[in-house]
Coordinates of N, CA and C in Angstrom, one line a residue:
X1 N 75.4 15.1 134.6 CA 74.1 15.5 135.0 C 73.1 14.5 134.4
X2 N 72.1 13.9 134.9 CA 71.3 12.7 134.6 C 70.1 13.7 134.5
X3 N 69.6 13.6 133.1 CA 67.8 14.0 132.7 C 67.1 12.5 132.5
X4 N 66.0 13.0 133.3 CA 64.6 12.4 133.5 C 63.5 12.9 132.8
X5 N 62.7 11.6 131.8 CA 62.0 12.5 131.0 C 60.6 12.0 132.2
X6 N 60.2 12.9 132.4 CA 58.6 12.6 133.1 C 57.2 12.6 132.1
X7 N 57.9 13.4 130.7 CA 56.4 13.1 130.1 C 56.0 11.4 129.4
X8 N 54.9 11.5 129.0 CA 54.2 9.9 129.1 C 54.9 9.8 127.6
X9 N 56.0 9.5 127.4 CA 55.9 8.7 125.8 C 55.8 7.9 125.6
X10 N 55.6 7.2 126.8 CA 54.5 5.5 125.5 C 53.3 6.0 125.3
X11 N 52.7 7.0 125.7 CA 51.2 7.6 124.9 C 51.7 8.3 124.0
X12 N 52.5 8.8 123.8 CA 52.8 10.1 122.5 C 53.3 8.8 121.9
X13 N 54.3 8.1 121.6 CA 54.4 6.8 120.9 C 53.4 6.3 120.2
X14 N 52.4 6.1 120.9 CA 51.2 4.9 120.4 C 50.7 6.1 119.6
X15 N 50.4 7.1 120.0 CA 49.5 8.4 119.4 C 50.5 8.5 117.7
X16 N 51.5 8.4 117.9 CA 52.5 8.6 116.7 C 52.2 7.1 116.2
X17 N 52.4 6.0 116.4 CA 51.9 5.0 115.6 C 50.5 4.9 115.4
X18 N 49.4 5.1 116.3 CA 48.3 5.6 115.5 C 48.1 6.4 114.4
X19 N 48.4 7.4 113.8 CA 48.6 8.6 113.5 C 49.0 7.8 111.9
X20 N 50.0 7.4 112.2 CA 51.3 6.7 110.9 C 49.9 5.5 110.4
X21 N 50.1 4.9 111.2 CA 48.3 3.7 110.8 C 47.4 4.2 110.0
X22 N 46.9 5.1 110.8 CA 45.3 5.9 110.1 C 45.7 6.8 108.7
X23 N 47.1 7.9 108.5 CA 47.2 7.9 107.5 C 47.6 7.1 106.4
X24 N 48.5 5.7 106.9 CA 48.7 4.6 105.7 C 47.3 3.9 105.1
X25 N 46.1 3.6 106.3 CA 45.1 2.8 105.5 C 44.7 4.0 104.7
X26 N 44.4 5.2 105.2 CA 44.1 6.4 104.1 C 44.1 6.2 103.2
X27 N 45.8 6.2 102.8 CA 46.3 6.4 101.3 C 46.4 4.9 101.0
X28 N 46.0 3.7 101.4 CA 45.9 2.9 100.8 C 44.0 2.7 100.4
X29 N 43.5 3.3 101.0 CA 42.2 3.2 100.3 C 41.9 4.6 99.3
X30 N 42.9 5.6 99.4 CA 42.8 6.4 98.1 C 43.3 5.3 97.1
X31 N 44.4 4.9 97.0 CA 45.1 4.0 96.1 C 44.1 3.2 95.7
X32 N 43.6 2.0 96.3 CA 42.9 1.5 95.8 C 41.5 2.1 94.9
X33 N 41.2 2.9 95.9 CA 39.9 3.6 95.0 C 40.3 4.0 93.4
X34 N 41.3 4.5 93.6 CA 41.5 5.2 92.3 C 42.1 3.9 91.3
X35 N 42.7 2.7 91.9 CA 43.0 1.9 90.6 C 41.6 0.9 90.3
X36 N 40.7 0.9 91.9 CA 39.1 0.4 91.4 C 38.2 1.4 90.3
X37 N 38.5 2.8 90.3 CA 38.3 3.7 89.3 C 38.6 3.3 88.2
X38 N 40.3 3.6 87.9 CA 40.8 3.0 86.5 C 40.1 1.4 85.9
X39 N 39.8 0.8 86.7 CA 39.2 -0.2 86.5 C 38.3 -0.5 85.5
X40 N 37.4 0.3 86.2 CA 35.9 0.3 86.3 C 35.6 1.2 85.2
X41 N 36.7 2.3 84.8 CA 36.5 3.6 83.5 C 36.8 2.5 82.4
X42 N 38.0 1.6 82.2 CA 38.4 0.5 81.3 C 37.6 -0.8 80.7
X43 N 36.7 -1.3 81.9 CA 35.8 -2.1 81.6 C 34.5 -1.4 80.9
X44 N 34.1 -0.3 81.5 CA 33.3 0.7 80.8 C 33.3 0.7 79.1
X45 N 34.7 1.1 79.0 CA 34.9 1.4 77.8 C 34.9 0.5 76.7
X46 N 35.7 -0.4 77.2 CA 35.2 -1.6 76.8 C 34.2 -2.1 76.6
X47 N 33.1 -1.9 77.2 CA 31.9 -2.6 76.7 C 30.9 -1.8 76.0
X48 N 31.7 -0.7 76.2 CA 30.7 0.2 75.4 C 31.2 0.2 73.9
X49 N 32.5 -0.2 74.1 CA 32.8 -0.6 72.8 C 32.3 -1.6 71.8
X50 N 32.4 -2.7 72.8 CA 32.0 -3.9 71.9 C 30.1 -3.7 72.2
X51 N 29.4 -2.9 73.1 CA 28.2 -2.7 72.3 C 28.1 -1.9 71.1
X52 N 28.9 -1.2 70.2 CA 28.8 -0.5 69.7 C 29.2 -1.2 68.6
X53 N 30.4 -2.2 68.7 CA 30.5 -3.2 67.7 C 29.2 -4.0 67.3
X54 N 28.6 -4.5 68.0 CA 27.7 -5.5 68.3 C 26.3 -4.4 67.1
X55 N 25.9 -3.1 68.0 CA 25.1 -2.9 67.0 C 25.7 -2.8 65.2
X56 N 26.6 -2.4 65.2 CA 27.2 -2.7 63.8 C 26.6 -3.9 63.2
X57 N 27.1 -5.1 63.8 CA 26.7 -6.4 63.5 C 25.5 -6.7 63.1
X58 N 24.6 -6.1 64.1 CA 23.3 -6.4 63.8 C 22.9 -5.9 63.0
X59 N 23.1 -4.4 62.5 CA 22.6 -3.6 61.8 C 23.4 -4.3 60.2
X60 N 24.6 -4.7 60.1 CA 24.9 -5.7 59.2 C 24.0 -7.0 58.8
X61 N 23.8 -7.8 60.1 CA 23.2 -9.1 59.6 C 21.9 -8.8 59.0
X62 N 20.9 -7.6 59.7 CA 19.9 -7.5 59.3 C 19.6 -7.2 57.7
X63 N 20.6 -6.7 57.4 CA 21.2 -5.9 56.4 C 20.9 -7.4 55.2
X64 N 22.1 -8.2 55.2 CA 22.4 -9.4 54.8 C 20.6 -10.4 54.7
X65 N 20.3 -10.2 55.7 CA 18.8 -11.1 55.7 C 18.2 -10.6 54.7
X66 N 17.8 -9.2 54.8 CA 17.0 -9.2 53.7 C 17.4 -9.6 52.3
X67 N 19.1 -9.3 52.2 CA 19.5 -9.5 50.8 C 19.5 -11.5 50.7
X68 N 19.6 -12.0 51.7 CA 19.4 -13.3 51.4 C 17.5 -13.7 51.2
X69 N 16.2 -12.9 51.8 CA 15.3 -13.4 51.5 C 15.0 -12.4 50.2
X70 N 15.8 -11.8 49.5 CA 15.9 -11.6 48.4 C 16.3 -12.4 47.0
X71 N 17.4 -12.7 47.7 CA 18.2 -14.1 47.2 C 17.2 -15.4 46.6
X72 N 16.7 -16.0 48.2 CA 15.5 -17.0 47.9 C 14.4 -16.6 47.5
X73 N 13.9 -15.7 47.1 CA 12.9 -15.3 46.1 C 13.0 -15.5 44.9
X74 N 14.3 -14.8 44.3 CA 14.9 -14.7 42.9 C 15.3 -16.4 42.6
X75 N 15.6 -16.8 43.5 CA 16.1 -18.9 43.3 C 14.7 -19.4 43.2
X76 N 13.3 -19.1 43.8 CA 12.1 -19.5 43.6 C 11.4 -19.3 42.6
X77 N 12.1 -18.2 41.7 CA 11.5 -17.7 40.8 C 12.3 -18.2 39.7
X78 N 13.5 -18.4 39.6 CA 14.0 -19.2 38.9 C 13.9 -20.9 39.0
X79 N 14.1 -21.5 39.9 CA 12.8 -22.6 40.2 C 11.7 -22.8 39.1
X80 N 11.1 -21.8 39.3 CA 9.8 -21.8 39.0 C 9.8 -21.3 37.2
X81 N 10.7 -20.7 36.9 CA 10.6 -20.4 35.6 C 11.2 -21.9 34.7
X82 N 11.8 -22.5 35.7 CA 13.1 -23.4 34.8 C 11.9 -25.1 34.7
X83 N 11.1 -24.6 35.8 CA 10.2 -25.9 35.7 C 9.0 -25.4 34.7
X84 N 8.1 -24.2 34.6 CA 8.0 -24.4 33.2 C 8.6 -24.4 31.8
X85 N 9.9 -24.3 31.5 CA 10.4 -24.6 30.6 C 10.3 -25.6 29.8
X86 N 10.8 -26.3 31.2 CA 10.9 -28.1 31.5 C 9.7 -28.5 30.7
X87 N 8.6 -28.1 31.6 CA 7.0 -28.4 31.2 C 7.1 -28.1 29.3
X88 N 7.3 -27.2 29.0 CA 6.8 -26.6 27.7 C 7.5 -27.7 26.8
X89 N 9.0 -27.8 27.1 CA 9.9 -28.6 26.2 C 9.2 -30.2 26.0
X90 N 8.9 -30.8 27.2 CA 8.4 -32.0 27.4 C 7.0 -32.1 26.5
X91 N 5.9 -31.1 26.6 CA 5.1 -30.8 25.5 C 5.4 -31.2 24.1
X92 N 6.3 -29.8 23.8 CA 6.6 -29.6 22.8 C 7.6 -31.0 22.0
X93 N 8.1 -32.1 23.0 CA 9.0 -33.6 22.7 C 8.1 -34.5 22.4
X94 N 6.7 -34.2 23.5 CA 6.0 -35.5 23.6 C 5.0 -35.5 22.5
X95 N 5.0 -34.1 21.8 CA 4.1 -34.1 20.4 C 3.9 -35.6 19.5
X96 N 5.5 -36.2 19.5 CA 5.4 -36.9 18.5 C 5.2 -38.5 19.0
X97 N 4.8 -38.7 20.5 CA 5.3 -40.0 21.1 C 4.5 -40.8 20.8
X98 N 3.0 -40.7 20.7 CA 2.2 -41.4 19.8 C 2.4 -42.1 18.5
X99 N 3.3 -41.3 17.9 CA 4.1 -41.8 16.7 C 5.1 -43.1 16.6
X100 N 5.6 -42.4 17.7 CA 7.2 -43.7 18.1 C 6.3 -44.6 19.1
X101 N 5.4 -44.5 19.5 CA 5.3 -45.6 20.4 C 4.3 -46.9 19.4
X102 N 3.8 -46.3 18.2 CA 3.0 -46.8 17.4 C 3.9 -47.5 16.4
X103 N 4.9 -46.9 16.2 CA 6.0 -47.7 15.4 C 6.9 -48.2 15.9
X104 N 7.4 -48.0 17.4 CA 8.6 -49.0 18.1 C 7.9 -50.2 18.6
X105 N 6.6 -50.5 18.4 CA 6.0 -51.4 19.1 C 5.6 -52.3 17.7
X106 N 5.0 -51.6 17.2 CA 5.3 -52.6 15.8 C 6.4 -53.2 15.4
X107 N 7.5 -52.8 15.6 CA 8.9 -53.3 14.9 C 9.5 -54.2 16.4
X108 N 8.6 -54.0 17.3 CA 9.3 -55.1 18.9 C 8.4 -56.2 18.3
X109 N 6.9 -56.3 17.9 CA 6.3 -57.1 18.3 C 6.8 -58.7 17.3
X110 N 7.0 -60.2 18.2 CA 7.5 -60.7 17.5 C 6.4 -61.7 16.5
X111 N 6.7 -62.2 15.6 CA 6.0 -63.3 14.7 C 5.0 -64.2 15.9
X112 N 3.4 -64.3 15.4 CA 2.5 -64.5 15.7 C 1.8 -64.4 17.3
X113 N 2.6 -62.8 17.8 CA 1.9 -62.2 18.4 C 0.7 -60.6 17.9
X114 N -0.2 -60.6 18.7 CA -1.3 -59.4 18.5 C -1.7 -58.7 19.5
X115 N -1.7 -57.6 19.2 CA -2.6 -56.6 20.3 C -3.8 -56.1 19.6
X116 N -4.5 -56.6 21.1 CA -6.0 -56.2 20.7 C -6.3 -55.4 21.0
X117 N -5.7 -54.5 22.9 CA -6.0 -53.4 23.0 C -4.4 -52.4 23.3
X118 N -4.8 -51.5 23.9 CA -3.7 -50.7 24.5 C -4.1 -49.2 24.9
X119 N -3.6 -49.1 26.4 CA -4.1 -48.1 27.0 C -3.0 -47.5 27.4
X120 N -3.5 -45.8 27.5 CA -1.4 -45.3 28.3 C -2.6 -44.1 29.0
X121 N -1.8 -44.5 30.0 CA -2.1 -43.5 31.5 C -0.8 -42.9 32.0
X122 N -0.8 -41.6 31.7 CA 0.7 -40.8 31.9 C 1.8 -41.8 31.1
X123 N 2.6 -42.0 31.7 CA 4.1 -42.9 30.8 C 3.5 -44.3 30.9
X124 N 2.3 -44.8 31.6 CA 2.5 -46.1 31.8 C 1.3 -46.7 30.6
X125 N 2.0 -47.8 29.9 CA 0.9 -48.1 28.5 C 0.4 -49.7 29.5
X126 N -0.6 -49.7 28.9 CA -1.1 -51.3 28.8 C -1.4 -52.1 27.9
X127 N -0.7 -53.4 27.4 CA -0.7 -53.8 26.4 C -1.8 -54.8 26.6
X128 N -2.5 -55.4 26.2 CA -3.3 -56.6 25.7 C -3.4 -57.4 24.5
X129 N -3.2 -58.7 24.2 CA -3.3 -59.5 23.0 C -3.1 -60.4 23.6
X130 N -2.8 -61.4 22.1 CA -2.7 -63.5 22.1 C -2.1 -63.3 21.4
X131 N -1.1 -64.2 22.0 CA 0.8 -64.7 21.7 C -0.3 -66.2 21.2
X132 N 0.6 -66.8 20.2 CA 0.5 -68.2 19.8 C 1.7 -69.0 21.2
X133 N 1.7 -68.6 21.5 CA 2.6 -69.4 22.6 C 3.5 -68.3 23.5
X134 N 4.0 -69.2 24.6 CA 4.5 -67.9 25.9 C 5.8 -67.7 25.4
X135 N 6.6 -68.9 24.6 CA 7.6 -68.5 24.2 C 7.2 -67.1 23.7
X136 N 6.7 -66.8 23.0 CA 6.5 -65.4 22.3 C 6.2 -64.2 23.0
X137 N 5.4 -64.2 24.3 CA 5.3 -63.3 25.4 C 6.2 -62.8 25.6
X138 N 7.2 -64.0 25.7 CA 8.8 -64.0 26.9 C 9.8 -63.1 25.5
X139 N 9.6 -63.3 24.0 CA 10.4 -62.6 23.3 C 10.2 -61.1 23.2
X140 N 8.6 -61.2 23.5 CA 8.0 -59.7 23.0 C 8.7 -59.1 24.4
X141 N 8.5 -59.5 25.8 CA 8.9 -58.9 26.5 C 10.9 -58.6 27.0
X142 N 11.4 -59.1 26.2 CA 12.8 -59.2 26.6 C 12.9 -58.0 25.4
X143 N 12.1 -58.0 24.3 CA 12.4 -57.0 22.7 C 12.0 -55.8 23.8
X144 N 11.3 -55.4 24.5 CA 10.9 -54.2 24.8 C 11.3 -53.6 25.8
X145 N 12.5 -54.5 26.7 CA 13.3 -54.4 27.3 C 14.5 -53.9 27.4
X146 N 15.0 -54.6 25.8 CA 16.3 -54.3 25.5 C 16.6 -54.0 24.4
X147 N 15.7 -53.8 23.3 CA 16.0 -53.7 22.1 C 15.5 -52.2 21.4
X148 N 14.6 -51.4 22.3 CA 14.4 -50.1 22.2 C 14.5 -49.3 23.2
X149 N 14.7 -47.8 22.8 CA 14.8 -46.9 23.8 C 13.6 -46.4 24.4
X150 N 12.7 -46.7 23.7 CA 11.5 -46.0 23.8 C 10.3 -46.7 25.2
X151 N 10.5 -47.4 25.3 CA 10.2 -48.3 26.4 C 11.1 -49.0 27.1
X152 N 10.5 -49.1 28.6 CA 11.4 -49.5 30.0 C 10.7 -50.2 30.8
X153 N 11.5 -50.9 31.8 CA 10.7 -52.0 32.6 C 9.4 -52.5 32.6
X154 N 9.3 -53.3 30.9 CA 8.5 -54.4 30.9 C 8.0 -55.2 32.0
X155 N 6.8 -55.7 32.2 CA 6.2 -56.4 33.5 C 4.8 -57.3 32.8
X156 N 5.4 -58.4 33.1 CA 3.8 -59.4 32.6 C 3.1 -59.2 33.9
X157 N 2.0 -58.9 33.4 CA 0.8 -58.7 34.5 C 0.4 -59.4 34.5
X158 N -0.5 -60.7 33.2 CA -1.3 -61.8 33.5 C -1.1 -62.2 32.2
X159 N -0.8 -63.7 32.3 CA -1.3 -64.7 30.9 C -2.0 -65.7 31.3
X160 N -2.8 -66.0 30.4 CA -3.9 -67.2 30.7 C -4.1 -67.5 29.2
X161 N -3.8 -69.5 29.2 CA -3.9 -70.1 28.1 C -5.6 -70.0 27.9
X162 N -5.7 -70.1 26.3 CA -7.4 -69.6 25.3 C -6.9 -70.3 24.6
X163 N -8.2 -70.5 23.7 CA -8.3 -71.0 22.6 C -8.9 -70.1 21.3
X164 N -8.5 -70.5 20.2 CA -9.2 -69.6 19.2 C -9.6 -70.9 17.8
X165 N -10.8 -70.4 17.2 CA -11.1 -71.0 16.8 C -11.3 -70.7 15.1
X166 N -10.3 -71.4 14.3 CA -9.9 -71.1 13.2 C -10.9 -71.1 12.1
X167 N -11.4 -72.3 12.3 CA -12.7 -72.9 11.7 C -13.6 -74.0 12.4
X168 N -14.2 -74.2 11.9 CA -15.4 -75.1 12.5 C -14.6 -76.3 13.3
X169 N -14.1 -76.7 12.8 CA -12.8 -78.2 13.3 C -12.1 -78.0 13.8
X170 N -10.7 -76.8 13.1 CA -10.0 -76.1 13.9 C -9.6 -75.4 14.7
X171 N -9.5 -75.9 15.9 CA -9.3 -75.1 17.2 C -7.7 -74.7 17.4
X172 N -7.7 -73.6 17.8 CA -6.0 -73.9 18.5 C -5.9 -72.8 19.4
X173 N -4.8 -73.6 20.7 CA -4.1 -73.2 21.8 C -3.5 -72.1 21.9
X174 N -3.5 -70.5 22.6 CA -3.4 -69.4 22.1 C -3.0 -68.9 23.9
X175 N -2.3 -67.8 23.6 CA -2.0 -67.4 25.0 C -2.3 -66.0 25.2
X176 N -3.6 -65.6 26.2 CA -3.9 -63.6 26.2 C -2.4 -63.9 27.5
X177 N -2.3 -62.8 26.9 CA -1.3 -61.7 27.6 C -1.8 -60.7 28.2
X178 N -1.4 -60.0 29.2 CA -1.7 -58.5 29.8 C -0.2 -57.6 30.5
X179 N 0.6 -56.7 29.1 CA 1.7 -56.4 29.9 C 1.7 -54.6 30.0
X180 N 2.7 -54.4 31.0 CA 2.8 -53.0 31.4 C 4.4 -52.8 31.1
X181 N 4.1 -51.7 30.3 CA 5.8 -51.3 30.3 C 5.2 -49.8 30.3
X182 N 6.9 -49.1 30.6 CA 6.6 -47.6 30.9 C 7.2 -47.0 29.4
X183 N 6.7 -45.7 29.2 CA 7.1 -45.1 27.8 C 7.8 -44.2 28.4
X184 N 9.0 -44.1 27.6 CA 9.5 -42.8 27.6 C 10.1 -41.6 26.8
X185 N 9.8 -40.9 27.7 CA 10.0 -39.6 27.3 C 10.8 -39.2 26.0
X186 N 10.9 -38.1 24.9 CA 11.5 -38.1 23.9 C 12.7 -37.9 24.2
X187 N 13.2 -36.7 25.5 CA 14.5 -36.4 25.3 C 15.2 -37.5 26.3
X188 N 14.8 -38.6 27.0 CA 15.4 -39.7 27.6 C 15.5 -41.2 26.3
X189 N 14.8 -41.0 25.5 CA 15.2 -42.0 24.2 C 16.1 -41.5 23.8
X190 N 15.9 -40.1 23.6 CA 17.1 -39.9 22.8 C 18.7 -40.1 23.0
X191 N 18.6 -39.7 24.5 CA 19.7 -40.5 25.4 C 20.0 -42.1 24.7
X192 N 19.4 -42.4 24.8 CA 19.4 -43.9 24.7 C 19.7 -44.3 23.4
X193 N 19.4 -43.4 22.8 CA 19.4 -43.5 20.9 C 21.1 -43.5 20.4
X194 N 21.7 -42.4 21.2 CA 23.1 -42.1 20.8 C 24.2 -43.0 21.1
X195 N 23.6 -43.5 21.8 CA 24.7 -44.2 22.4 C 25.1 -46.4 21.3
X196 N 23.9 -46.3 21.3 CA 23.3 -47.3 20.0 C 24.6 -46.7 18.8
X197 N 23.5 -45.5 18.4 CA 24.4 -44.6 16.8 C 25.7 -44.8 17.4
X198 N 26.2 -44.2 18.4 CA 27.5 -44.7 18.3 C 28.3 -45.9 18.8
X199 N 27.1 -47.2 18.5 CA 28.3 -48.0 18.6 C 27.8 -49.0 17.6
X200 N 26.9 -48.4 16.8 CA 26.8 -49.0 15.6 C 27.7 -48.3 13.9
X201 N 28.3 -47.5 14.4 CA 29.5 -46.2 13.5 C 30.5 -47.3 13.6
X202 N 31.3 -47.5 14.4 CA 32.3 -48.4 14.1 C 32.4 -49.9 12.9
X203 N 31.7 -50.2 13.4 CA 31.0 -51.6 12.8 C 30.4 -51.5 11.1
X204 N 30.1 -50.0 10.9 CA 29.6 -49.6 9.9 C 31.2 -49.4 9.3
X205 N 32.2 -48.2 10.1 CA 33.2 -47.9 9.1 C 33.9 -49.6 9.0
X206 N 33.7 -50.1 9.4 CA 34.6 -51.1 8.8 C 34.4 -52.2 7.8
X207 N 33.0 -52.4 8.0 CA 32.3 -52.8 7.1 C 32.8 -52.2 5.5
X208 N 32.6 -50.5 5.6 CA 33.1 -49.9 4.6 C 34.4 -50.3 4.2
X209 N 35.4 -50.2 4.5 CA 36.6 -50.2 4.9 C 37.0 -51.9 4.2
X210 N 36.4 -52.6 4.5 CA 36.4 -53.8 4.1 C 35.8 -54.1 2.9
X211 N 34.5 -53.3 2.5 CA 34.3 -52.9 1.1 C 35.4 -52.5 0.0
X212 N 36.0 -51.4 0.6 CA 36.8 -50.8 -0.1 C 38.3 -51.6 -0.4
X213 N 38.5 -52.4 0.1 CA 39.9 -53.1 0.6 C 39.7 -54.6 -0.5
X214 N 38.3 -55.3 -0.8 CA 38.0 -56.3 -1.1 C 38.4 -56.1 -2.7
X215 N 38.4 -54.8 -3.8 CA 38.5 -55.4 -5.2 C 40.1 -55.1 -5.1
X216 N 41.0 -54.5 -3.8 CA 42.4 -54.8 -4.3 C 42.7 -56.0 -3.9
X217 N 42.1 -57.2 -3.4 CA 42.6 -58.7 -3.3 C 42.3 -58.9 -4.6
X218 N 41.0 -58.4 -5.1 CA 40.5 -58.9 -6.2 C 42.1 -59.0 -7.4
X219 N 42.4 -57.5 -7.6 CA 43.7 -57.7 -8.3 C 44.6 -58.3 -8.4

């Protein structure tokens, strides 16, 4: 017996692959929605996280600022306290520099030189006198260069040969000077002082030493 189908199934076909179509993009645009959801809840979270970190931070740094413009206050004030100290000590050093500079200059100045004047403006003195000659200039200024602590960087300003006149007949050839050296400070001589003391201690013990050693040759 031969059956004949008469109804249209290539329309019920296509209707059934339609059907299968429209429900697959369906559930592929639920799918997607819902993993663009998951998404979009995670990046949320995330950033609401790290804003939440973030104000932390800030509420930290601000935190920190003030304790650092607390910081530089207390360092300005210490600054500022440590530089009057400075001030007072240097006072209280330079009391006596009139003294040393009246006596280290006497004991630099060499054989038949004179000061006539002398002026000090802050550390810097001005010397004025008549050398009998420039050799003498050149000694006074190498003595004040190197042979005390109390003065530094000697500088001839000006010499000009003079004459002086001894007596009526006798004239003689004389040299004004005009020098600048800088004075210094008590607790920077003193630097300067120690280091001398100690390298004049050795030379001393042995001197001793050699004292003491000399009446057993004697025997």
């Amino acid at each position: 017996m031969i059956l004949i189908n008469l109804l249209p199934h290539r329309e019920a076909a296509r209707k059934q692959r339609r059907d299968v179509f429209n429900v697959s993009m369906l559930a592929a645009f639920l799918v997607g929605g819902v993993i663009a959801g998951a998404i979009y809840l995670w990046f949320q979270t995330r950033i609401s996280d790290q804003q939440s970190q973030n104000r932390v931070l800030q509420s930290e740094i601000t935190r920190l600022e003030g304790q650092i413009k607390d910081i530089a206050g207390l360092e300005s004030e210490i600054a500022a306290l440590r530089a009057r100290q400075q001030a007072v000590e240097d006072l209280q050093a330079d009391r006596n520099v009139p003294v040393h500079l009246m006596t280290e200059l006497s004991r630099q100045l060499p054989d038949g030189v004179y000061v006539a004047s002398m002026r000090q403006e802050n550390q810097n003195v001005t010397l004025q006198g008549v050398a009998q000659s420039n050799e003498r200039v050149s000694e006074l200024l190498r003595n004040l260069g190197n042979n005390t602590p109390w003065f530094s960087k000697p500088e001839l300003v000006e010499i000009v040969a003079g004459t002086v006149a001894l007596s009526a007949r006798d004239v003689k050839r004389v040299s004004n000077f005009t020098i600048r050296v800088q004075l210094m400070r008590a607790s920077e001589a003193e630097k300067g002082v120690r280091p001398v003391a100690a390298a004049a201690s050795p030379a001393a013990v042995s001197v001793t030493a050699a004292g003491a050693a000399a009446p057993l040759k004697k025997k």
